[in-house]
């Protein structure tokens, strides 16, 4: 029979005033299994803890019940205390007689009676508690980062600098994400490429970073700390080690196709480098538009290539990497303008989205940084910016706020005005969300100094008349309808998760919300991890956010992984499910109840994957034979607690 | 093909050329509009509140009588009637209580309404049942690329549940016009309201609205526009002489019912009786285009 | 003195309702002491057998507290609980126990007030219903 010690805390007067601790000490001394019982003013204090330790040693106690405040406060305090003297920390139970007793009841008699029952249930549970050790598994100290935008780049650098190997997988031919397309970033108006490219170069050179471009994650097997990741890489027709970026190949290519980097506003060849600062610094062949090499329809690029970097016989390759933790940093895309029926379904060349406008602003863009409109190259004198295009519109489009549009729209208007001093920018808005550091000052300055006109109202319709775009909107502050004959319109399209994320999360078995953003373990306190053990999330893949927040999140995720890697093993709470194989009939009902895939059938018997099991207990209550139990919360324990409550 | 038909009041009066041209055009397609018996005015306004039933009654009475005559469906030409009947039908089918309440008022009828009538606009029938292929076959005198703007107005595409095509960018009328040999022009104001009944109380609103619509059509290259609604036809056609007074640079445009052009393309002779009911002369344009 | 005071067994999920009950405590909101708490990690741990056992042992009422739908710490646990409770209520009726004696409520960690009010209302309801009828059957081993 387990020798149990019971310690009742007065908590100053918090418990003592309502619950008769002396009476309880006397009454429970005779309770079955109670070897030692005492009460004290502040059990959580040093002297209080010492009382517990001494009593354990003197009476050779096997376990203790502390009747005090809620376990959320001091369960770990007492667990650490008893561990110090060699008692397993799971031989401890907290009886919550403060938050759920002395603080909520008025009658001393009733509160004391209830406290007695609470303590008895704790004793009953403790009686059958087993000593448990945390579940451990070996830990592969290598990280997979999915996505090579600023979030993936930052996380990769932080982990690599921390001394661990990073595998960075990017589906495009170069890392850089959307940030490399930007002209300047708010509110400092830093040149985006200038601040990003050094990081990109670092990633390319870092001895701890293994970079796969033109690659996608095909499968993830295993579990947290022990993943095996399969990566598919497209055929590498141009050898990055041999390519000198001379450009002779692209000059000889006959195919012309819209350029993704310039958001369709410019052209490139089928053999191309996405942008001058691409990492890896190599040309690449776009097989969808290339005339083909089975058979070789053209072959000009290979002829032109002096270093002999081009090989038409290259094949797609599959790689396997052993990984301990995965960061998903797949970023965002813009809600397509083609969905905006009221704004022309994307058919008007002078109605652009924000990224297209960035390319026009950019010195490396299709207009060399000059403010010219796509249709006829004229300088737009009247330009309309439409905020919340597709966002905050649950009836037709996206219901969420895309967070960054208010700031970048103003940035656009400001930069436009710098380039066209006699131009007039109008911004249609619903609200202005400028909550970041120095964001609001940025807005106020543009309004007062740059003559940006803000109109509060939605734009109902945009259509073309002659060479003007007619914008029908509403000024809700004056109540008047507005009609602006603009030369160009820029739509702040909503932020949506990156294309392909739905397929990816099926492979990774991660949760996404109704829009497709990754779900975090807890929106307030655990925003960097997924509920799935071993997965971390960073950047716009989790929700629309600006660059400072993305970088913070990426570094935060990296820090969490570095903390994980400071151990040699991966630990897991042991309050998990177990199966008595003798009682298990292999019915398989438990398999489907597990949200974590921790239950499998092996040789006709249900098994539990210790690392994956989170201890919810759903499978246990589903088990018809009682073969499944939860460690330290067995059916027997629950029933004995019920029995003692009902006396 | 027999098409059970609800005309509505105006098609027997100011818009009788709409009905006449429809009958003649459909005859060329081996179809006939068979008018239902004992119909009454549909009411032309839909009640927005569920406790104001008065505005539903006329509409439902028509549907009830159609049902009692053994009809399964009715075809409508007038956009206003179409919209009103369709919304009333939806009102009583989505909640049994509504149907019960309305039926209590139908004590003068033989039977109660069970809610079974389907309501279609002729444009839908032309597309889905008669099909454009058949129409194309029967086109005798194609419209020689006459530039026509399809004016939908609001009632054919709003509310969304009752729209006969995509409510932001419908093409059902344009498709028909193209099959008839015309050149359909998509102009930005094709879905805008003409001012509707404001023409009685605040005519300047209808004048302004109609002006914008016609101006947009003209600027987009239209030589004429078509409509399916006698109220739109009134505002857009009749008010042009008022628009001329207020807006100097205004260019007049003939306003046709789509069935008039359809009849013409299918080989029917243009009727002088139809021209009499137009306000802006349509014949000059048709002559210029050698269509008559 | 012999006025009937109901005995109620409360199963609370650690992440939401238990925390909500703690919040009621820190906010010093008063409610009757008739319910004693058994804490589980998730409401889905609660087997209908436990509930039946409680009634059999003389519990006049059983209360289960879990996270709001969509908020379950273990993603889908509360949905399972809801299904089980709905089905169990039908069985209770057939056993001669008023299904109203079993209550399932979603209470989040921030709803201290809601917890207290639920306890007050439920206790009163059970008090009015009177003691639970005796269930015949074997004792659990």
mmCIF file with all atom_site columns, N, CA, C and O in Angstrom, chain B residues 28-44:
data_model
loop_
_atom_site.group_PDB
_atom_site.id
_atom_site.type_symbol
_atom_site.label_atom_id
_atom_site.label_alt_id
_atom_site.label_comp_id
_atom_site.label_asym_id
_atom_site.label_entity_id
_atom_site.label_seq_id
_atom_site.pdbx_PDB_ins_code
_atom_site.Cartn_x
_atom_site.Cartn_y
_atom_site.Cartn_z
_atom_site.occupancy
_atom_site.B_iso_or_equiv
_atom_site.pdbx_formal_charge
_atom_site.auth_seq_id
_atom_site.auth_comp_id
_atom_site.auth_asym_id
_atom_site.auth_atom_id
_atom_site.pdbx_PDB_model_num
ATOM 1  N N  . UNK B 1 28 ? -41.365 31.590 -86.348 1.00 0.00 ? 28 UNK B N  1
ATOM 2  C CA . UNK B 1 28 ? -40.313 31.164 -87.269 1.00 0.00 ? 28 UNK B CA 1
ATOM 3  C C  . UNK B 1 28 ? -39.486 30.030 -86.671 1.00 0.00 ? 28 UNK B C  1
ATOM 4  O O  . UNK B 1 28 ? -38.813 29.307 -87.393 1.00 0.00 ? 28 UNK B O  1
ATOM 5  N N  . UNK B 1 29 ? -39.548 29.917 -85.343 1.00 0.00 ? 29 UNK B N  1
ATOM 6  C CA . UNK B 1 29 ? -38.774 28.866 -84.679 1.00 0.00 ? 29 UNK B CA 1
ATOM 7  C C  . UNK B 1 29 ? -39.679 27.698 -84.313 1.00 0.00 ? 29 UNK B C  1
ATOM 8  O O  . UNK B 1 29 ? -39.312 26.876 -83.473 1.00 0.00 ? 29 UNK B O  1
ATOM 9  N N  . UNK B 1 30 ? -40.832 27.646 -84.920 1.00 0.00 ? 30 UNK B N  1
ATOM 10 C CA . UNK B 1 30 ? -41.812 26.587 -84.665 1.00 0.00 ? 30 UNK B CA 1
ATOM 11 C C  . UNK B 1 30 ? -42.260 26.574 -83.211 1.00 0.00 ? 30 UNK B C  1
ATOM 12 O O  . UNK B 1 30 ? -42.507 25.509 -82.638 1.00 0.00 ? 30 UNK B O  1
ATOM 13 N N  . UNK B 1 31 ? -42.361 27.732 -82.622 1.00 0.00 ? 31 UNK B N  1
ATOM 14 C CA . UNK B 1 31 ? -42.836 27.809 -81.245 1.00 0.00 ? 31 UNK B CA 1
ATOM 15 C C  . UNK B 1 31 ? -44.017 28.754 -81.166 1.00 0.00 ? 31 UNK B C  1
ATOM 16 O O  . UNK B 1 31 ? -44.207 29.597 -82.052 1.00 0.00 ? 31 UNK B O  1
ATOM 17 N N  . UNK B 1 32 ? -44.770 28.586 -80.120 1.00 0.00 ? 32 UNK B N  1
ATOM 18 C CA . UNK B 1 32 ? -45.925 29.460 -79.967 1.00 0.00 ? 32 UNK B CA 1
ATOM 19 C C  . UNK B 1 32 ? -46.073 29.859 -78.516 1.00 0.00 ? 32 UNK B C  1
ATOM 20 O O  . UNK B 1 32 ? -45.983 29.021 -77.606 1.00 0.00 ? 32 UNK B O  1
ATOM 21 N N  . UNK B 1 33 ? -46.346 31.159 -78.319 1.00 0.00 ? 33 UNK B N  1
ATOM 22 C CA . UNK B 1 33 ? -46.628 31.605 -76.959 1.00 0.00 ? 33 UNK B CA 1
ATOM 23 C C  . UNK B 1 33 ? -48.114 31.393 -76.715 1.00 0.00 ? 33 UNK B C  1
ATOM 24 O O  . UNK B 1 33 ? -48.948 31.992 -77.388 1.00 0.00 ? 33 UNK B O  1
ATOM 25 N N  . UNK B 1 34 ? -48.434 30.530 -75.765 1.00 0.00 ? 34 UNK B N  1
ATOM 26 C CA . UNK B 1 34 ? -49.862 30.330 -75.477 1.00 0.00 ? 34 UNK B CA 1
ATOM 27 C C  . UNK B 1 34 ? -50.206 31.048 -74.185 1.00 0.00 ? 34 UNK B C  1
ATOM 28 O O  . UNK B 1 34 ? -49.789 30.669 -73.096 1.00 0.00 ? 34 UNK B O  1
ATOM 29 N N  . UNK B 1 35 ? -51.003 32.089 -74.353 1.00 0.00 ? 35 UNK B N  1
ATOM 30 C CA . UNK B 1 35 ? -51.291 32.950 -73.214 1.00 0.00 ? 35 UNK B CA 1
ATOM 31 C C  . UNK B 1 35 ? -52.158 32.223 -72.197 1.00 0.00 ? 35 UNK B C  1
ATOM 32 O O  . UNK B 1 35 ? -53.142 31.577 -72.522 1.00 0.00 ? 35 UNK B O  1
ATOM 33 N N  . UNK B 1 36 ? -51.770 32.335 -70.937 1.00 0.00 ? 36 UNK B N  1
ATOM 34 C CA . UNK B 1 36 ? -52.589 31.698 -69.897 1.00 0.00 ? 36 UNK B CA 1
ATOM 35 C C  . UNK B 1 36 ? -53.879 32.494 -69.706 1.00 0.00 ? 36 UNK B C  1
ATOM 36 O O  . UNK B 1 36 ? -53.952 33.680 -70.048 1.00 0.00 ? 36 UNK B O  1
ATOM 37 N N  . UNK B 1 37 ? -54.885 31.832 -69.147 1.00 0.00 ? 37 UNK B N  1
ATOM 38 C CA . UNK B 1 37 ? -56.175 32.494 -68.973 1.00 0.00 ? 37 UNK B CA 1
ATOM 39 C C  . UNK B 1 37 ? -56.204 33.234 -67.642 1.00 0.00 ? 37 UNK B C  1
ATOM 40 O O  . UNK B 1 37 ? -55.506 32.888 -66.700 1.00 0.00 ? 37 UNK B O  1
ATOM 41 N N  . UNK B 1 38 ? -57.086 34.217 -67.609 1.00 0.00 ? 38 UNK B N  1
ATOM 42 C CA . UNK B 1 38 ? -57.400 34.902 -66.341 1.00 0.00 ? 38 UNK B CA 1
ATOM 43 C C  . UNK B 1 38 ? -56.220 35.478 -65.604 1.00 0.00 ? 38 UNK B C  1
ATOM 44 O O  . UNK B 1 38 ? -56.186 35.506 -64.388 1.00 0.00 ? 38 UNK B O  1
ATOM 45 N N  . UNK B 1 39 ? -55.222 35.948 -66.345 1.00 0.00 ? 39 UNK B N  1
ATOM 46 C CA . UNK B 1 39 ? -54.109 36.545 -65.630 1.00 0.00 ? 39 UNK B CA 1
ATOM 47 C C  . UNK B 1 39 ? -54.453 37.972 -65.216 1.00 0.00 ? 39 UNK B C  1
ATOM 48 O O  . UNK B 1 39 ? -55.318 38.601 -65.782 1.00 0.00 ? 39 UNK B O  1
ATOM 49 N N  . UNK B 1 40 ? -53.748 38.439 -64.192 1.00 0.00 ? 40 UNK B N  1
ATOM 50 C CA . UNK B 1 40 ? -53.923 39.821 -63.730 1.00 0.00 ? 40 UNK B CA 1
ATOM 51 C C  . UNK B 1 40 ? -52.550 40.483 -63.668 1.00 0.00 ? 40 UNK B C  1
ATOM 52 O O  . UNK B 1 40 ? -51.522 39.834 -63.818 1.00 0.00 ? 40 UNK B O  1
ATOM 53 N N  . UNK B 1 41 ? -52.585 41.764 -63.395 1.00 0.00 ? 41 UNK B N  1
ATOM 54 C CA . UNK B 1 41 ? -51.325 42.499 -63.258 1.00 0.00 ? 41 UNK B CA 1
ATOM 55 C C  . UNK B 1 41 ? -50.476 41.870 -62.158 1.00 0.00 ? 41 UNK B C  1
ATOM 56 O O  . UNK B 1 41 ? -51.009 41.443 -61.129 1.00 0.00 ? 41 UNK B O  1
ATOM 57 N N  . UNK B 1 42 ? -49.213 41.787 -62.367 1.00 0.00 ? 42 UNK B N  1
ATOM 58 C CA . UNK B 1 42 ? -48.345 41.114 -61.381 1.00 0.00 ? 42 UNK B CA 1
ATOM 59 C C  . UNK B 1 42 ? -48.061 41.990 -60.169 1.00 0.00 ? 42 UNK B C  1
ATOM 60 O O  . UNK B 1 42 ? -47.548 41.525 -59.162 1.00 0.00 ? 42 UNK B O  1
ATOM 61 N N  . UNK B 1 43 ? -48.374 43.241 -60.253 1.00 0.00 ? 43 UNK B N  1
ATOM 62 C CA . UNK B 1 43 ? -48.116 44.128 -59.110 1.00 0.00 ? 43 UNK B CA 1
ATOM 63 C C  . UNK B 1 43 ? -46.881 44.982 -59.314 1.00 0.00 ? 43 UNK B C  1
ATOM 64 O O  . UNK B 1 43 ? -46.779 46.078 -58.800 1.00 0.00 ? 43 UNK B O  1
ATOM 65 N N  . UNK B 1 44 ? -45.927 44.468 -60.011 1.00 0.00 ? 44 UNK B N  1
ATOM 66 C CA . UNK B 1 44 ? -44.670 45.130 -60.415 1.00 0.00 ? 44 UNK B CA 1
ATOM 67 C C  . UNK B 1 44 ? -43.773 45.586 -59.282 1.00 0.00 ? 44 UNK B C  1
ATOM 68 O O  . UNK B 1 44 ? -42.759 46.202 -59.502 1.00 0.00 ? 44 UNK B O  1
#
